[in-house]
Coordinates of C-alpha atoms and ligand atoms in Angstrom, one line a residue:
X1 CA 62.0 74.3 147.0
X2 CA 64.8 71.6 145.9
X3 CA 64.8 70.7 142.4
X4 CA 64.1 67.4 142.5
X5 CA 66.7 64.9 141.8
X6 CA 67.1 63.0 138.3
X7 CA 70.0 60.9 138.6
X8 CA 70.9 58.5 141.2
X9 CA 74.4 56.2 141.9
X10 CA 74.3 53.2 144.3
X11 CA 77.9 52.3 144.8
X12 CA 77.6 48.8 145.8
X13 CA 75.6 46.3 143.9
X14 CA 74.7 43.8 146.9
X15 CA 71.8 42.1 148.7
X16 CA 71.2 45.8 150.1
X17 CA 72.1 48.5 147.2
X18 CA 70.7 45.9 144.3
X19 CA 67.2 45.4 145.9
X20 CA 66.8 49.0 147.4
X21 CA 68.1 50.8 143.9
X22 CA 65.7 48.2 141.9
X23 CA 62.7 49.4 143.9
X24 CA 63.4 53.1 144.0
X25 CA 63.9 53.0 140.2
X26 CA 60.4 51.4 139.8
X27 CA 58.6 53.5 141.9
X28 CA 60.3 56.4 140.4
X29 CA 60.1 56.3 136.5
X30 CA 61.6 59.7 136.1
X31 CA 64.9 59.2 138.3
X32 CA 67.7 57.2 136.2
X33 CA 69.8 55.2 138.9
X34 CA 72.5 53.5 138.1
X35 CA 74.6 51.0 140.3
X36 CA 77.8 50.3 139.9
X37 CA 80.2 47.7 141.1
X38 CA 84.1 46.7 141.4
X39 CA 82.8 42.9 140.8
X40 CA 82.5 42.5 137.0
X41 CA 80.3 39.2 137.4
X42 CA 78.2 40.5 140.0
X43 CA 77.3 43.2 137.6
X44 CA 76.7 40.8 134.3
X45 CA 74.5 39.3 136.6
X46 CA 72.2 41.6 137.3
X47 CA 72.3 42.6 133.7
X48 CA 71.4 38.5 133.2
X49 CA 68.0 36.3 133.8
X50 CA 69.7 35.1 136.2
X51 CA 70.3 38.0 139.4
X52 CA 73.4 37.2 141.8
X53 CA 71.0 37.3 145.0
X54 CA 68.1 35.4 145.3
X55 CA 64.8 37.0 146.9
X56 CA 61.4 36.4 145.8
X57 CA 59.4 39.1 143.7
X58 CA 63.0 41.0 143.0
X59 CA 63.2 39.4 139.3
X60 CA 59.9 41.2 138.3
X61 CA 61.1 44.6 140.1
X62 CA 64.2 44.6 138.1
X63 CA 62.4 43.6 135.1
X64 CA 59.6 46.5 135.2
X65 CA 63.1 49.3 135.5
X66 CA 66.0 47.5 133.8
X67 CA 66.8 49.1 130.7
X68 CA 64.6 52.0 131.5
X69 CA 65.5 53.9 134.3
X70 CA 67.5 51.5 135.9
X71 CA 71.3 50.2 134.7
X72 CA 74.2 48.2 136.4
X73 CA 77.1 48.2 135.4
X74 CA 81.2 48.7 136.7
X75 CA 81.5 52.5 135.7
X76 CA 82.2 53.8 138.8
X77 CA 83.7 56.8 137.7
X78 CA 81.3 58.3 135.0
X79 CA 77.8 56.9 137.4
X80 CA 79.0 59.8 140.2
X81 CA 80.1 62.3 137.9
X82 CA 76.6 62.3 136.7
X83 CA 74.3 61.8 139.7
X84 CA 73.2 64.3 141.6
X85 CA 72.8 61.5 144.7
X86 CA 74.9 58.7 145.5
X87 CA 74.6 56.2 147.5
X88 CA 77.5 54.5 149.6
X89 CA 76.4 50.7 150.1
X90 CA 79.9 48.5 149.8
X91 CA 80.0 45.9 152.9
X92 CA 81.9 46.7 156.0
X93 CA 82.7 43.2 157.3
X94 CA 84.0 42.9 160.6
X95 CA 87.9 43.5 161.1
X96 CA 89.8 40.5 161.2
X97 CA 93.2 42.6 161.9
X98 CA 94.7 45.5 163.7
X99 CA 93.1 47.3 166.3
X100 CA 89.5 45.9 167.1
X101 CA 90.3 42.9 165.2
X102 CA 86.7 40.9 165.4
X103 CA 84.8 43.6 166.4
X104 CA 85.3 46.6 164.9
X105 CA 83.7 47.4 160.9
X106 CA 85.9 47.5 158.4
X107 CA 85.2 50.8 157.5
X108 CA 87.9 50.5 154.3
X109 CA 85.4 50.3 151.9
X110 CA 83.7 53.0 152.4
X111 CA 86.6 55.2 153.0
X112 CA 87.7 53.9 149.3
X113 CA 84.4 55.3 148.1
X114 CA 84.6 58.7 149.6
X115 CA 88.0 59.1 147.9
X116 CA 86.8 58.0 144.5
X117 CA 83.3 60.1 145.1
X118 CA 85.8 63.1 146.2
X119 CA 87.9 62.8 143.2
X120 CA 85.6 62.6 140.1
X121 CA 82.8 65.3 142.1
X122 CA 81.9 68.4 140.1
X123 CA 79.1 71.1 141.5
X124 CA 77.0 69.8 144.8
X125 CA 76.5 66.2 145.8
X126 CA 74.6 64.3 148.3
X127 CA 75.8 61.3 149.7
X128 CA 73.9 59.0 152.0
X129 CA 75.3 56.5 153.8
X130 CA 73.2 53.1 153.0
X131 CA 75.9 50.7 154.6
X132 CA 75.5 49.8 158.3
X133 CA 78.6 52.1 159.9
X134 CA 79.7 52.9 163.4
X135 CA 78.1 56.0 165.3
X136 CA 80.2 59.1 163.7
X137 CA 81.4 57.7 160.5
X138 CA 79.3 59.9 158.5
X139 CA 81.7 63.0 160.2
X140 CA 84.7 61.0 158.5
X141 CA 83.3 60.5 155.6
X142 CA 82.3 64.5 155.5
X143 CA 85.8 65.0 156.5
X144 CA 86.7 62.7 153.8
X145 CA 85.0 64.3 150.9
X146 CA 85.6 67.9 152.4
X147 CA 89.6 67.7 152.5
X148 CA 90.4 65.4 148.9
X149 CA 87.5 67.4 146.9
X150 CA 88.1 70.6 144.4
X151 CA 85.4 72.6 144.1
X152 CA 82.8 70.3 144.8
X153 CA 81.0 70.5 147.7
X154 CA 78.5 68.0 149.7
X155 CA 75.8 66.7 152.0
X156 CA 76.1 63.7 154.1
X157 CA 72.9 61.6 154.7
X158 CA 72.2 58.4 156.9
X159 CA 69.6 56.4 155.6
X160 CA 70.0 52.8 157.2
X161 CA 68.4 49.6 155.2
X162 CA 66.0 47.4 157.4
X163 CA 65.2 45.2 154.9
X164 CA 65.3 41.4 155.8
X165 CA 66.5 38.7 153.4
X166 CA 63.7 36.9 152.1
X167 CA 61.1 39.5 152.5
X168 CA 63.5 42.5 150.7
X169 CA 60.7 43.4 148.3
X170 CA 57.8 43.3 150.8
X171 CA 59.9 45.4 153.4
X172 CA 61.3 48.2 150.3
X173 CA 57.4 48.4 149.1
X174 CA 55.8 48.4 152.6
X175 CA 58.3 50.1 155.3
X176 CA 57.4 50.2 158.7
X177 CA 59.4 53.5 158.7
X178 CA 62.4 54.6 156.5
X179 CA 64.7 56.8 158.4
X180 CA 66.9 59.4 157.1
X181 CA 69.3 61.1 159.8
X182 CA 70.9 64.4 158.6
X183 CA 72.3 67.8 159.3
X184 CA 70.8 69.6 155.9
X185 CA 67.4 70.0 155.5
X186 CA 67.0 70.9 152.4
X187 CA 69.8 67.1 151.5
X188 CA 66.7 65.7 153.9
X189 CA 64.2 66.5 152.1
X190 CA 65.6 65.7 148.7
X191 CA 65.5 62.1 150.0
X192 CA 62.3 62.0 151.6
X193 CA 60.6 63.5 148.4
X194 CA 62.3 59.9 146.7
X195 CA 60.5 57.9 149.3
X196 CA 57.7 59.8 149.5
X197 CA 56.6 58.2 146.0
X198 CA 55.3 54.8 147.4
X199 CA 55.6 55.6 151.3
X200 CA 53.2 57.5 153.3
X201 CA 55.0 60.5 154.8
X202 CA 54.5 60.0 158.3
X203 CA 56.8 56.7 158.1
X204 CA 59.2 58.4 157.0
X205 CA 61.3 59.5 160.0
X206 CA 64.1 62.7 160.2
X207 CA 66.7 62.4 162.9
X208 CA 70.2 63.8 163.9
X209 CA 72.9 61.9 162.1
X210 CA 74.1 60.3 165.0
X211 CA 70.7 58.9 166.0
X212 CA 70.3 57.7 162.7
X213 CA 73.5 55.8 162.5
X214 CA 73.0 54.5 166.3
X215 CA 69.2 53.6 165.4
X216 CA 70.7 50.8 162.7
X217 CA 73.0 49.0 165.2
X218 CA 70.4 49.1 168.2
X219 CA 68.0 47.9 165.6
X220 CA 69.4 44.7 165.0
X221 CA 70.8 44.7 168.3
X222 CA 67.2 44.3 169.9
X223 CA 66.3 42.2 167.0
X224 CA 68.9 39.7 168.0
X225 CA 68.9 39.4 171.7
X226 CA 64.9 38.5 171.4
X227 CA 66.4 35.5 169.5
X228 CA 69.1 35.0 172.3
X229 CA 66.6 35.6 174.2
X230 CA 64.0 32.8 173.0
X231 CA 67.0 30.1 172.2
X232 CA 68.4 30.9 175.9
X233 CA 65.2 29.9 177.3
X234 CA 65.1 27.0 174.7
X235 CA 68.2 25.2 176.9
X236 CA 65.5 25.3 179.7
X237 CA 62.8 24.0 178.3
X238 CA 64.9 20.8 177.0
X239 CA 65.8 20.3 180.4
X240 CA 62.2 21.3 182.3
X241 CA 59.9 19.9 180.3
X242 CA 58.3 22.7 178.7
X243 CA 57.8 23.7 175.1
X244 CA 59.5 26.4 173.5
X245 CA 56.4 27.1 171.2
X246 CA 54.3 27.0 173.9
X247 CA 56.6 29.4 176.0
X248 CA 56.9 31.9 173.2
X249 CA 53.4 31.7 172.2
X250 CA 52.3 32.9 175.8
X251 CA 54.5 35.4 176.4
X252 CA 54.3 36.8 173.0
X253 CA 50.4 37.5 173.5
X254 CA 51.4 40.1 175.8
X255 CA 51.2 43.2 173.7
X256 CA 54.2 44.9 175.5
X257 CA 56.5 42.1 174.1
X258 CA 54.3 41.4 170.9
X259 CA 54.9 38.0 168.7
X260 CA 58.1 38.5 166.2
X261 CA 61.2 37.3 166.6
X262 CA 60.4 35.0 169.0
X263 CA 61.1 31.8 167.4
X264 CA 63.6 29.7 168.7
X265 CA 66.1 28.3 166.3
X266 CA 69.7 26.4 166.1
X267 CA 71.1 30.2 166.1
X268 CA 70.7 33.6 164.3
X269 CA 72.8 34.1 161.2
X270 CA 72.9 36.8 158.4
X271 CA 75.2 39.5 156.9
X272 CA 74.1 42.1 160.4
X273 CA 73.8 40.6 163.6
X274 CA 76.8 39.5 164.6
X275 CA 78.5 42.2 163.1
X276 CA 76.4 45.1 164.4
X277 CA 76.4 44.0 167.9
X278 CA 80.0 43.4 167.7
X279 CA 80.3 46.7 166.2
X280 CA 78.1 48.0 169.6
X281 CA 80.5 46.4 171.4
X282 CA 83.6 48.4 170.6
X283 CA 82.2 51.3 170.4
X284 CA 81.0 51.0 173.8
X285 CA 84.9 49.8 175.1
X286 CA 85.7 52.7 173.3
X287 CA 83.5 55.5 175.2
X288 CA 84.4 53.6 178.6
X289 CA 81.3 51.9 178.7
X290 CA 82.6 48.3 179.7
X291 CA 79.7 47.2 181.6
X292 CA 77.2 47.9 178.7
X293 CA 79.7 46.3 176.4
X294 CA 79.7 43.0 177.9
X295 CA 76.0 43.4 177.9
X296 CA 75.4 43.2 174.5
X297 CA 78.8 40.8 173.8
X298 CA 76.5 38.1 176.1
X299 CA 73.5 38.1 172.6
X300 CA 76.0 36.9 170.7
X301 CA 77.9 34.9 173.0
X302 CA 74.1 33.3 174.0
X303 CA 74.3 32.6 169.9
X304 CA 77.7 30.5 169.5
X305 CA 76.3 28.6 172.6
X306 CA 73.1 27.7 171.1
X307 CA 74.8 26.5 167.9
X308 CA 77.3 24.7 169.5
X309 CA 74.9 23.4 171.5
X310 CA 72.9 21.8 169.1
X311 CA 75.6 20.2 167.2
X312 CA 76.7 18.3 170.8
X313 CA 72.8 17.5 171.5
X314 CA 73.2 15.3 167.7
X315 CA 76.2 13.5 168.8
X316 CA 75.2 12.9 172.7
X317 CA 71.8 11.6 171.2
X318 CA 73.3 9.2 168.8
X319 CA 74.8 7.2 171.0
X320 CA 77.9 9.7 171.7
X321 CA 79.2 8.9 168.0
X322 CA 78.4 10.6 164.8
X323 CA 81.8 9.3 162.9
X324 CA 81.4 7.9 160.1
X325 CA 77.8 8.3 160.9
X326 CA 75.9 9.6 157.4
X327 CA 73.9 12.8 158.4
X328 CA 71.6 14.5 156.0
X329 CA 71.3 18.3 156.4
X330 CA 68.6 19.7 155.2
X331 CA 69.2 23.7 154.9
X332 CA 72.6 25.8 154.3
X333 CA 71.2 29.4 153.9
X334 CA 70.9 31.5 157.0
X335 CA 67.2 31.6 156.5
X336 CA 64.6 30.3 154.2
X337 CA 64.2 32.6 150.9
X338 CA 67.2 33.4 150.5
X339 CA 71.1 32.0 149.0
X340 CA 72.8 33.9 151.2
X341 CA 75.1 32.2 153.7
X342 CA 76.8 34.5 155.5
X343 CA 77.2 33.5 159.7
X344 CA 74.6 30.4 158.6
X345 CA 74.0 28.4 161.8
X346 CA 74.9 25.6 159.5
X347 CA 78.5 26.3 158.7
X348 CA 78.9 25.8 162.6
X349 CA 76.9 23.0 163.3
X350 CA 78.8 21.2 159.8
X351 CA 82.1 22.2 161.3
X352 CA 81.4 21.0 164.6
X353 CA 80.0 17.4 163.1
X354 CA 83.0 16.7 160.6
X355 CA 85.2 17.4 163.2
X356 CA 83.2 14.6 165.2
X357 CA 84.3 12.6 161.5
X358 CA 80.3 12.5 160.5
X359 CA 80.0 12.0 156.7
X360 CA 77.7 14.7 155.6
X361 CA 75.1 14.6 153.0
X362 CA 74.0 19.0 152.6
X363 CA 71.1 19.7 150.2
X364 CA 70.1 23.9 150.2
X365 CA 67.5 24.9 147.1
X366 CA 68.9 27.6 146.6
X367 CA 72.6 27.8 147.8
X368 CA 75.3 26.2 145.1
X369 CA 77.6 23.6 145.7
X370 CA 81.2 26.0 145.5
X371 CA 79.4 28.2 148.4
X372 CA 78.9 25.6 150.7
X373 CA 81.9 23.8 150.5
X374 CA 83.8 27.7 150.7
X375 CA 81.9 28.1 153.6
X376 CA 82.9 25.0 155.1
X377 CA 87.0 25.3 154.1
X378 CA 86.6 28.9 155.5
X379 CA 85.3 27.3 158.8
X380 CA 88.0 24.7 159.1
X381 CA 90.7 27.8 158.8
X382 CA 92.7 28.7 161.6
X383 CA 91.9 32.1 163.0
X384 CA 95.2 33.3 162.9
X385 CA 97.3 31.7 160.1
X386 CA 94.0 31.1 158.0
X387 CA 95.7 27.5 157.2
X388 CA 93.7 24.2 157.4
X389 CA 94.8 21.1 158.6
X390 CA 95.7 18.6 156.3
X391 CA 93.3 16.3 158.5
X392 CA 90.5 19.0 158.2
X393 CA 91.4 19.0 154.2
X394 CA 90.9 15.2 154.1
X395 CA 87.7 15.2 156.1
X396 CA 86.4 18.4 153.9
X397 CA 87.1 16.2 150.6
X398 CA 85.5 12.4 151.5
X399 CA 83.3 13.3 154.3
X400 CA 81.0 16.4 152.5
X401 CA 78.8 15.4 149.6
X402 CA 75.9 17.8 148.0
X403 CA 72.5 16.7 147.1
X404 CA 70.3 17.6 144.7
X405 CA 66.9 17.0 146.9
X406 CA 66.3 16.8 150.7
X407 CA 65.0 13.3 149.8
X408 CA 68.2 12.4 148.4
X409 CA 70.4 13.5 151.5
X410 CA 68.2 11.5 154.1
X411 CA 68.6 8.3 151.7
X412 CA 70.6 6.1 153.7
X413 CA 71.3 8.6 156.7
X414 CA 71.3 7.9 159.9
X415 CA 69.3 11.0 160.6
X416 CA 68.3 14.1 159.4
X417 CA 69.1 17.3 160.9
X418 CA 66.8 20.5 159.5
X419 CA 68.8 23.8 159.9
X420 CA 67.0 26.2 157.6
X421 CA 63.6 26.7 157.8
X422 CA 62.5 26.5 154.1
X423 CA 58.6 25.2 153.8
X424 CA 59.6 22.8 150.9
X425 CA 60.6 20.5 154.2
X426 CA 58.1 20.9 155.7
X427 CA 55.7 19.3 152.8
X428 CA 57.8 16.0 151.7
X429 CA 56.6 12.5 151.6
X430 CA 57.9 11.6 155.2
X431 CA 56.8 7.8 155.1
X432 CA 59.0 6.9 152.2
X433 CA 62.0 9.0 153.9
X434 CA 61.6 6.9 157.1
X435 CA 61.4 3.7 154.7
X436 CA 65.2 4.7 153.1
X437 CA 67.1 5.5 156.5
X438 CA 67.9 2.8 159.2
X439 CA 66.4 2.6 162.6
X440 CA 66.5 4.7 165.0
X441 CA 65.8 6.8 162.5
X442 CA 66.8 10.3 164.0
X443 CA 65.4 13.7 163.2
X444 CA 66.6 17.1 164.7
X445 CA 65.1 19.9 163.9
X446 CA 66.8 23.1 164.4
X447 CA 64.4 25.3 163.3
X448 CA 60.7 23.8 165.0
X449 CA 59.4 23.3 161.5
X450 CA 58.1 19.7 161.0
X451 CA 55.1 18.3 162.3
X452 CA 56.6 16.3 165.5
X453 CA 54.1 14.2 165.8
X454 CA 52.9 12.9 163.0
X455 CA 56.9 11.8 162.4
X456 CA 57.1 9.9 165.5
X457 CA 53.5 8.4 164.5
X458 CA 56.1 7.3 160.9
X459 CA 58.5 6.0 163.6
X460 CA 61.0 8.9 163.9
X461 CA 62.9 9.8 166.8
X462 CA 62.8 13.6 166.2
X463 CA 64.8 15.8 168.7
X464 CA 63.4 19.7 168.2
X465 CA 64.8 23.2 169.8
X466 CA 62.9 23.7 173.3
X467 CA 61.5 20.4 173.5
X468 CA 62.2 17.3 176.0
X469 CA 62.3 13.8 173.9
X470 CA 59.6 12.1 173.6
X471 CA 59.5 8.6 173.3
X472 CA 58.8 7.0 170.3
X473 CA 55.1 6.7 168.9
X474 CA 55.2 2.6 167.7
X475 CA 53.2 2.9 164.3
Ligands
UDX501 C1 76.5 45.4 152.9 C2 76.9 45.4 154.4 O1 77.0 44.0 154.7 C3 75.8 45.9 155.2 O2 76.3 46.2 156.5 C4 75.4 47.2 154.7 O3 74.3 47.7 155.5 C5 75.2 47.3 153.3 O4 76.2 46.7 152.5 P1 75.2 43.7 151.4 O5 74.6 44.5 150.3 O6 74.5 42.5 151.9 O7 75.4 44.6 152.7 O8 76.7 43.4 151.0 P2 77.3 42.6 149.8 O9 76.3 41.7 149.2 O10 78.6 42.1 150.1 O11 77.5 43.8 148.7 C6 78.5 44.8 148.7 C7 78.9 45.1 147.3 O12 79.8 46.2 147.3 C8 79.7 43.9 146.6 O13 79.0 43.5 145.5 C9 81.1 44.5 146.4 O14 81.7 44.0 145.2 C10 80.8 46.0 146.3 N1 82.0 46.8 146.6 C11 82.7 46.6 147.7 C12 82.3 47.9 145.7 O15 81.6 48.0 144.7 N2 83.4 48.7 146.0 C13 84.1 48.5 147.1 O16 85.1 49.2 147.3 C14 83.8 47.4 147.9
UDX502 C1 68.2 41.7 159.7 C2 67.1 42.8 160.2 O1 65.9 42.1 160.4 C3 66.9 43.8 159.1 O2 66.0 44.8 159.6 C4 68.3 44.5 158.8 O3 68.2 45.4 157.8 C5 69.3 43.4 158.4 O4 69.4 42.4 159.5 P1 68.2 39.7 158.1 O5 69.5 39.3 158.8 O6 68.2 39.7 156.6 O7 67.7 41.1 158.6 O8 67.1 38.6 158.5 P2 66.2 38.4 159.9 O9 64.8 38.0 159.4 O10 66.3 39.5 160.8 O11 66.8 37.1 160.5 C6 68.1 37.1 161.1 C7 68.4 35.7 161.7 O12 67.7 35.5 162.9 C8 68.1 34.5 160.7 O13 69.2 33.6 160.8 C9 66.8 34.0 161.3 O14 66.6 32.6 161.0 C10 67.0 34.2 162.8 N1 65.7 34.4 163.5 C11 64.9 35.4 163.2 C12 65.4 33.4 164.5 O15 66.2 32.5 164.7 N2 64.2 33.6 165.1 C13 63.4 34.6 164.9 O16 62.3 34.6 165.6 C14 63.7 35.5 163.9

């Protein structure tokens, strides 16, 4: 039998490594773990009242462990040397150079870690892979740690995160499995004794590395094409006449393709998607597999096109002319719950209306001013050069302003356009927004979340995902 392990190192302090280390340190009042970070104010942060991500329930989790058995802090160094099991959870964007430039992880993060974990290692370590990696990286991160480490020796553990923005806490408490892929069982079973503290042991699953690793990608990779899926057959309804809700509603009572992730939307966002299937992708060119390649590239594909598309449904229904047009947007994060931004639907559809010259009025409760209008320079960038126009400059500076309430970017608009779901839209005084825009006042929501008719009954034209227009209800 394993001793069981005391000290734990999370190297990697984000929406993944902070929540996860938060609730294993909670569950487990007699393992220290500690998570350490390169980014100084990330790390003051989660030492603060105020935690860098945003994700309802976390502030109570870190609360109960904080300062107990739980520390942050940017001692990278001296948190390995001490743990017995750390955790590898830096981000491995996609590759925006070189060879498989915009498909391909950016695995030099990780690599950076195995060095420093290599270099400071004394006795036996186990390190498990918590960032999202290509099939096989866990060999080169073995071979990593096996060539640039003294005497030290190691385990290498996958142990993929499928927690969802949002619902982090719910998913960490309540797993539908955790799944740890590995070639030591005894490494395996020092990590399933963690988990087995809050979660029953037969959802806790024991694969092959590989599997593990390839389980992640295909993961999301399913997750996502339901959504491409959905939003593909969205363009259809628009032009048929039948409703998206209604569609998804039917076919989701059949228990062989169940309810989730079946809701249509102006396009799926987040840190993972994009990046994983991409990630799919490449390594599917790169085993010869072309044909299955372009089979997942079409999800994503199916995903610009949806965003795209909605953006050009706004300016075709407004008379074929958003400039200098005022639009509200209402919603910046890539889904309620959460601050987080990354490959938001509604840095495209912003892009795609400022470079139509609409003046944009953004209000997000719980995204900051500086993110969105990053996001939105970042978006104007050329791919290649990374420079902006000075054109794109001038329209980023007079034609963006940031709201402090949803009420306050419709004010004056000529419409609204909902592109995050959060339910604080869904409950707003309605007949005083309609009273403060100018007729027709337009409404397009992105995500299905308003009551459709009880606007047009207020005298909005609303335009939804999956829907024909309807004509307008005269109040
Ligand atoms: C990331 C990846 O996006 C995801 O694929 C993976 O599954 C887990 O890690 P996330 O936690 O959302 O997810 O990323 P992010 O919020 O960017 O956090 C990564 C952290 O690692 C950052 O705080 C960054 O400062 C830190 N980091 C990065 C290091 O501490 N050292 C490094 O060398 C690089
Ligand atoms: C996803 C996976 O769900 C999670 O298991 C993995 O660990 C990380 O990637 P996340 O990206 O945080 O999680 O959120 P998720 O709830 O999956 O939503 C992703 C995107 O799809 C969001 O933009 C969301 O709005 C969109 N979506 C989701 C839809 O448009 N329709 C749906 O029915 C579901």
């Amino acid at each position: 039998m394993n001793r069981p392990v005391q000290n734990i190192c999370c190297i990697g302090a984000g929406y993944v490594g902070g929540p996860t280390m938060a609730m294993i340190a909670q569950q487990c009042p007699e393992i220290s773990v500690h998570v350490v970070d390169i980014n100084q104010d990330r790390i003051d942060a989660w030492n603060s009242d105020r935690l860098p991500i945003y994700e309802p329930g976390l502030d109570d989790v870190v609360k109960a462990a904080r300062g107990r058995n739980l520390t942050f802090s940017t001692d990278i160094d001296r948190a390995i040397a001490t743990a017995e099991m750390v955790f590898i959870s830096v981000n491995t964007p996609t590759k925006t150079f070189g060879v498989g430039a915009g498909r391909a992880a950016n695995l030099e993060f990780v690599e950076k870690c195995a060095r420093t974990i290599a270099r400071v290692s004394k006795g036996h370590k186990i390190v498990v892979e918590k960032s999202t990696l290509p099939v096989r990286t866990a060999e080169a991160v073995r071979r990593i740690l096996a060539s640039s480490a003294g005497a030290a020796t190691f385990d290498v553990l996958s142990n993929p995160e499928f927690l969802a923005e949002g619902t982090a806490v719910e998913d960490l408490l309540d797993p539908d499995r955790v799944l740890i892929g590995g070639e030591s069982a005894e490494a395996v079973e020092s990590l399933v004794a963690i988990y087995a503290n809050w979660v029953p042991r037969d959802r806790i699953l024991t694969t092959n590395l590989w599997s593990s690793e390839l389980s992640k990608l295909t993961a999301n990779a399913f997750l996502a094409q339901r959504v491409s899926s959905i939003n593909a057959i969205s363009a259809l309804c628009e032009a048929t006449g039948a409703d998206v809700d209604e569609v998804a509603n039917a076919i989701g009572a059949d228990s062989r393709i169940g309810p989730k992730f079946l809701k249509a939307s102006v396009g799926f966002g987040g840190s993972c998607f994009q990046k994983d299937i991409l990630n799919l992708v490449y390594l599917c060119e790169h085993f010869g597999l072309p044909k299955v390649a372009k089979y997942w590239e079409q999800v994503v594909r199916m995903n610009d096109h949806q965003r795209s598309r909605f953006a050009a449904r706004i300016v075709r229904t407004m008379f074929n002319t958003v400039s200098d047009k005022q639009i509200g947007i209402w919603g910046f994060a890539f889904k309620k719950d959460t601050n987080d931004t990354r490959e938001s639907a509604a840095i495209y559809v912003c892009r795609d209306l400022l470079r139509e010259r609409a003046r944009l009025v953004i209000y997000d409760p719980q995204v900051s001013e500086d993110q969105i209008r990053l996001d939105l320079e970042q978006s104007c960038r050329h791919p290649r050069t990374g420079e902006i126009s000075s054109a794109d400059r001038q329209v980023l500076e007079q034609h963006v302003t940031i709201a402090a309430s949803a009420e306050d970017a419709a004010r004056d608009a000529h419409a609204v356009a909902v592109l995050t779901e959060w339910d604080a839209f869904a409950d707003l005084d309605f007949a005083n927004i309609r009273r403060q825009m100018p007729s027709p006042a337009f409404l397009f929501d992105g995500r299905n979340l308003l009551d459709h008719k009880s606007l047009r009954a207020l005298g909005f034209e609303v335009h939804a995902i999956g829907k024909s227009p309807q004509p307008l209800v005269q109040p």
